Coordinates of C-alpha atoms in Angstrom, one line a residue:
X1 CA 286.3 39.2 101.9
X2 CA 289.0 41.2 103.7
X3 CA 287.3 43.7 106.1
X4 CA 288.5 47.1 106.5
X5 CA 290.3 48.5 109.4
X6 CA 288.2 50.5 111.8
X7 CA 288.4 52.3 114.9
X8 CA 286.9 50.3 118.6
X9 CA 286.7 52.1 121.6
X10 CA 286.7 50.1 124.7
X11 CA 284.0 50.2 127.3
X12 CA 285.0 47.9 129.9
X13 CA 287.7 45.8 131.4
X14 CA 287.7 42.9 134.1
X15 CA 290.3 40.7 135.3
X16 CA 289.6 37.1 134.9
X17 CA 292.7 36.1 137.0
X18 CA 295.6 37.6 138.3
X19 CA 297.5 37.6 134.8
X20 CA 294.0 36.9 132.2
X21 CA 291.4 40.3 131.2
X22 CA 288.5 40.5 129.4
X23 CA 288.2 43.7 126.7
X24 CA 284.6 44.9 125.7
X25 CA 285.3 46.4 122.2
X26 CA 282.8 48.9 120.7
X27 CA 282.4 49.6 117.0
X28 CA 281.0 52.9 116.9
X29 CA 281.0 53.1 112.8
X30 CA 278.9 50.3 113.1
X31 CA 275.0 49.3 114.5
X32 CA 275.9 45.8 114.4
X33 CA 279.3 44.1 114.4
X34 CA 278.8 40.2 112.5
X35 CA 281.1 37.2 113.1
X36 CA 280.7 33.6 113.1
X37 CA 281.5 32.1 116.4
X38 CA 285.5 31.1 116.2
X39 CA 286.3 33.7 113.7
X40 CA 288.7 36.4 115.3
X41 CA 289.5 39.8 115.0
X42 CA 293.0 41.4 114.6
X43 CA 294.4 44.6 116.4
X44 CA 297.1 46.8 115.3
X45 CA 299.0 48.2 118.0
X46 CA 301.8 51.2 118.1
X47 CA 304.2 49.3 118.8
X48 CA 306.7 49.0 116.3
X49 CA 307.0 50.3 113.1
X50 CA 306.5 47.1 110.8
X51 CA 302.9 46.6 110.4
X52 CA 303.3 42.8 110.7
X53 CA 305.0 43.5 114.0
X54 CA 302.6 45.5 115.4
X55 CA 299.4 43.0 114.2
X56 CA 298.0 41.1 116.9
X57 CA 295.0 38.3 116.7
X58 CA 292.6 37.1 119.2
X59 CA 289.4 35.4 119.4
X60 CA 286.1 36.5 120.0
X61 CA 284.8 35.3 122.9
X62 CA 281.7 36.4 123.2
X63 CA 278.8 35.2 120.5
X64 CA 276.8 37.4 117.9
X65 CA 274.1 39.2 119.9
X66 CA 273.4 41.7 117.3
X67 CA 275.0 44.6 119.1
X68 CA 278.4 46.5 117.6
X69 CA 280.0 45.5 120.7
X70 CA 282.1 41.8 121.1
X71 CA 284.4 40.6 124.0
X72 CA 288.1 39.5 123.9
X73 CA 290.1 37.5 126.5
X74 CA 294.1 38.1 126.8
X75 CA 296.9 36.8 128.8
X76 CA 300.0 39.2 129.8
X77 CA 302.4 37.5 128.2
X78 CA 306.1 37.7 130.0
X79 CA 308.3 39.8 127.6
X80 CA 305.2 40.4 125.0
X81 CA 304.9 43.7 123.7
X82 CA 301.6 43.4 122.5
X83 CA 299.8 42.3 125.5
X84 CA 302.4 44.7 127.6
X85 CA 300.3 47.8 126.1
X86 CA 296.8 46.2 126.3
X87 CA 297.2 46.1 130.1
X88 CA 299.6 49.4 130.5
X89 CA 298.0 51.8 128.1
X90 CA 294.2 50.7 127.3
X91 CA 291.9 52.0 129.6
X92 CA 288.3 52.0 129.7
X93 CA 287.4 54.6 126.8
X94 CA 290.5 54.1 125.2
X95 CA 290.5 53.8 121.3
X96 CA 292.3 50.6 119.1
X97 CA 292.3 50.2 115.7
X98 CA 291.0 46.4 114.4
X99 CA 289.8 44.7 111.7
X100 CA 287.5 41.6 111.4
X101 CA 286.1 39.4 111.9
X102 CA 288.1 36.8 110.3
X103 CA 288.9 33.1 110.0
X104 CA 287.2 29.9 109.4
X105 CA 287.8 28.0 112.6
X106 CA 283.9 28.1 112.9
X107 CA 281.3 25.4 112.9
X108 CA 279.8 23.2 110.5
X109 CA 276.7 24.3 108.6
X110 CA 274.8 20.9 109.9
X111 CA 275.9 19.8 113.5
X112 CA 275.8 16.0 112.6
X113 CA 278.2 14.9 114.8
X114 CA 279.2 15.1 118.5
X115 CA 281.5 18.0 118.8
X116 CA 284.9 17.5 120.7
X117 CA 286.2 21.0 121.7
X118 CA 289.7 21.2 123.3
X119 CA 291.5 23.3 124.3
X120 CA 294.1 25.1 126.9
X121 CA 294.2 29.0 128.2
X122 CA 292.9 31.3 126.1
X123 CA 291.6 29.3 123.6
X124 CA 288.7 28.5 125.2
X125 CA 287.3 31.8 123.9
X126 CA 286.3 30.8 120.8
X127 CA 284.3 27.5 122.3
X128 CA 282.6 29.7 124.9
X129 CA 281.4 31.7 121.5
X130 CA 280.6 28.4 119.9
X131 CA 278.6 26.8 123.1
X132 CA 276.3 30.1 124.2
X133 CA 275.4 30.5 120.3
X134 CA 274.1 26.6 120.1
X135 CA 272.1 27.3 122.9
X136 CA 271.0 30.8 122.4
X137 CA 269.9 30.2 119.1
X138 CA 268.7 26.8 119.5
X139 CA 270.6 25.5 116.3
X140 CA 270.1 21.3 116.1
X141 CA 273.0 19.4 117.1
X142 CA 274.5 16.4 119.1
X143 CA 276.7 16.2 122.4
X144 CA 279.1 19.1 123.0
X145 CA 282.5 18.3 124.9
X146 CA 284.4 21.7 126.4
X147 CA 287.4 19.9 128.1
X148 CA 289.8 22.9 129.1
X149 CA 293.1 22.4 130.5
X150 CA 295.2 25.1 132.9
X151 CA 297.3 24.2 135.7
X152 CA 295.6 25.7 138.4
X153 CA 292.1 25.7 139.3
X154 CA 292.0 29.4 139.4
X155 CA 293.4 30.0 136.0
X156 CA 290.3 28.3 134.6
X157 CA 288.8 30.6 132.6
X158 CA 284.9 31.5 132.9
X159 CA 284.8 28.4 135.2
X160 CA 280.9 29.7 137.0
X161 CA 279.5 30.3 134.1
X162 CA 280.2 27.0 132.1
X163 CA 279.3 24.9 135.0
X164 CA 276.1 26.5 135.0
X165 CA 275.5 26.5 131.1
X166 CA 275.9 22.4 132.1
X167 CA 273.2 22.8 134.5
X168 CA 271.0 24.3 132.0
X169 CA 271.9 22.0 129.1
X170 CA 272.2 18.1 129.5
X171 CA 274.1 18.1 125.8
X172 CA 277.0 20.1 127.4
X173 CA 279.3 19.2 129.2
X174 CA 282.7 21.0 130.9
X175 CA 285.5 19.6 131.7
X176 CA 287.8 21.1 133.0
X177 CA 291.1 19.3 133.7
X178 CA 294.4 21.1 136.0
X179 CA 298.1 19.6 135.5
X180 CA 299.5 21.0 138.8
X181 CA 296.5 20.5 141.2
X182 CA 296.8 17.5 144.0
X183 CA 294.2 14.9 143.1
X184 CA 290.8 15.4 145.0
X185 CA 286.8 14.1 144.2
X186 CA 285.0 16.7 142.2
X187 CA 288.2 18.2 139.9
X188 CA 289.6 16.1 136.8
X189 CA 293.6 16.5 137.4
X190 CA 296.6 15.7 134.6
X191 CA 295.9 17.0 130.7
X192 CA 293.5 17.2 128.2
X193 CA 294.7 14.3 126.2
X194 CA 293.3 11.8 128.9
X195 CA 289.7 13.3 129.5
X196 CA 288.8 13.2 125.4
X197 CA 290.1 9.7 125.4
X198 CA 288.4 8.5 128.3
X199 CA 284.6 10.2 127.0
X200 CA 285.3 8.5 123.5
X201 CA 286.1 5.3 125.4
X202 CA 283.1 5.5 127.8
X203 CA 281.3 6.3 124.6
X204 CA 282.1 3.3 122.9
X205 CA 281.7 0.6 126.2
X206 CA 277.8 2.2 126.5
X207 CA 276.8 2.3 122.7
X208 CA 278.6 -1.0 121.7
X209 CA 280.1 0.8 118.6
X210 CA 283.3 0.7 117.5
X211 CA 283.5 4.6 117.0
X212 CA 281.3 7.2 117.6
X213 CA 281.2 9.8 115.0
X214 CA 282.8 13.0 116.2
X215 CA 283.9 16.5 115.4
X216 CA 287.0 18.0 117.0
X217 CA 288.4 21.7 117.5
X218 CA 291.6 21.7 119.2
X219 CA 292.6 25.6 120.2
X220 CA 295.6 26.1 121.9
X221 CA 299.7 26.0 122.0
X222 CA 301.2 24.0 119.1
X223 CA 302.6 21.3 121.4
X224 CA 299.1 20.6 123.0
X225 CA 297.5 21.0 119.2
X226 CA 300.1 18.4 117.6
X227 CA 299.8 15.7 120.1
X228 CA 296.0 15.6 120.0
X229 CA 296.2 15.6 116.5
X230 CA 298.3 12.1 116.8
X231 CA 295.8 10.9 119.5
X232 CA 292.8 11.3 117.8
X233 CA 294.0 9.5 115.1
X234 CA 295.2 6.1 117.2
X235 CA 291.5 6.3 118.1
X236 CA 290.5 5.5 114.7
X237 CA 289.0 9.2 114.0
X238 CA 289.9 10.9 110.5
X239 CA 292.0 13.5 109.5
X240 CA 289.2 15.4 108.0
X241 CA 287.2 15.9 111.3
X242 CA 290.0 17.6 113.4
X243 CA 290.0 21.3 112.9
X244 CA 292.5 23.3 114.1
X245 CA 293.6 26.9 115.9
X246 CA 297.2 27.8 116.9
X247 CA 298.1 30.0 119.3
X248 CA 301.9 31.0 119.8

């Protein structure tokens, strides 16, 4: 069901990094705002006259607390119009109109599987949803994966409080890989494609099997998305158990 469009006010802002914020979105009309972790919401923005110029997507990255207020993560895009007036014009108080939450990039009913979830940038918001709502809720499930690429270690995005949600959980685990960071002990360096295979492979030399049953989410930039797509399938994985988000 298509939600309507309603009006958020925003209540506070905080740079991430130098070029990444995080939005807190009220929804005063409402006492609690639903979603399902990965769903996203959708902001129209004056800035052009076509509507589907002006519509702009993002995932929640916060999880369903059962407040009317959710969190958004966005990059300043170079030339990007839309992301150009979230950082110029929305202030603290400001009003946006939105509508949401949609999508069905969200988990399985049953967790039967391990769950694989990759990603790069921004697109870790919706597995930071995902990974606080398994634990906060306590919902039965197997090993969870969050291996985020960026290129720098400080563009990794809610780095503290993933490492600690490790700490507190021995099913999770972050890893975090950087493309254009020198090599060095405690930091996984190059992209994401090498870390998933090297779990699965790791996987398979301790348990003897010849494949480990897994779920993966891959959320990201298309040319990220469409290799792992390829890769997970030369591991002997099926179609039907990668799920996918595009950004770009």
């Amino acid at each position: 069901m298509l939600q309507p469009w309603r009006t958020g006010k925003i209540i506070q802002i905080v740079d991430e990094t130098p070029t990444t914020r995080r939005f807190w979105i009220e929804v005063p009309e409402l006492d609690r705002f639903d979603f399902k972790p990965g769903q996203f919401v959708t902001l129209d923005l004056p800035i052009h006259e076509a509507k589907n110029k002006r519509w702009r997507s993002y995932s929640i990255s916060s999880w369903p607390d059962g407040s009317n207020v959710f969190e958004l993560i966005i990059v300043q895009l170079e030339g990007g119009l839309g992301t150009k007036y979230l950082f110029t014009e929305m202030k603290v108080g400001s009003e946006l109109t939105l509508r949401g939450p949609q999508g069905v990039f969200t988990l399985p009913e049953t967790i039967e599987k391990d769950l694989f979830l990759i990603c790069t940038g921004t697109g870790i918001a919706p597995f930071r949803s995902m990974a606080h709502h398994i634990m906060r809720n306590n919902i039965p499930h197997k090993n969870v994966y969050l291996i985020f690429g960026s290129r720098k270690e400080c563009d990794c995005l809610y780095a503290n409080e993933l490492k600690d949600l490790q700490e507190k959980a021995p099913w999770f685990r972050f890893l975090p890989t950087y493309s254009r960071e020198e090599a060095r002990d405690g930091i996984l360096t190059g992209y994401v494609h090498s870390v998933y295979e090297d779990v699965c492979n790791d996987i398979r030399n301790k348990t003897g099997q010849p494949l480990n049953p897994a779920y993966f989410y891959l959320c990201g930039w298309k040319n990220m998305i469409d290799e792992a797509k390829q890769r997970i399938l030369a591991l002997g994985f099926d179609k039907k158990d990668i799920h996918l988000e595009l950004y770009g």
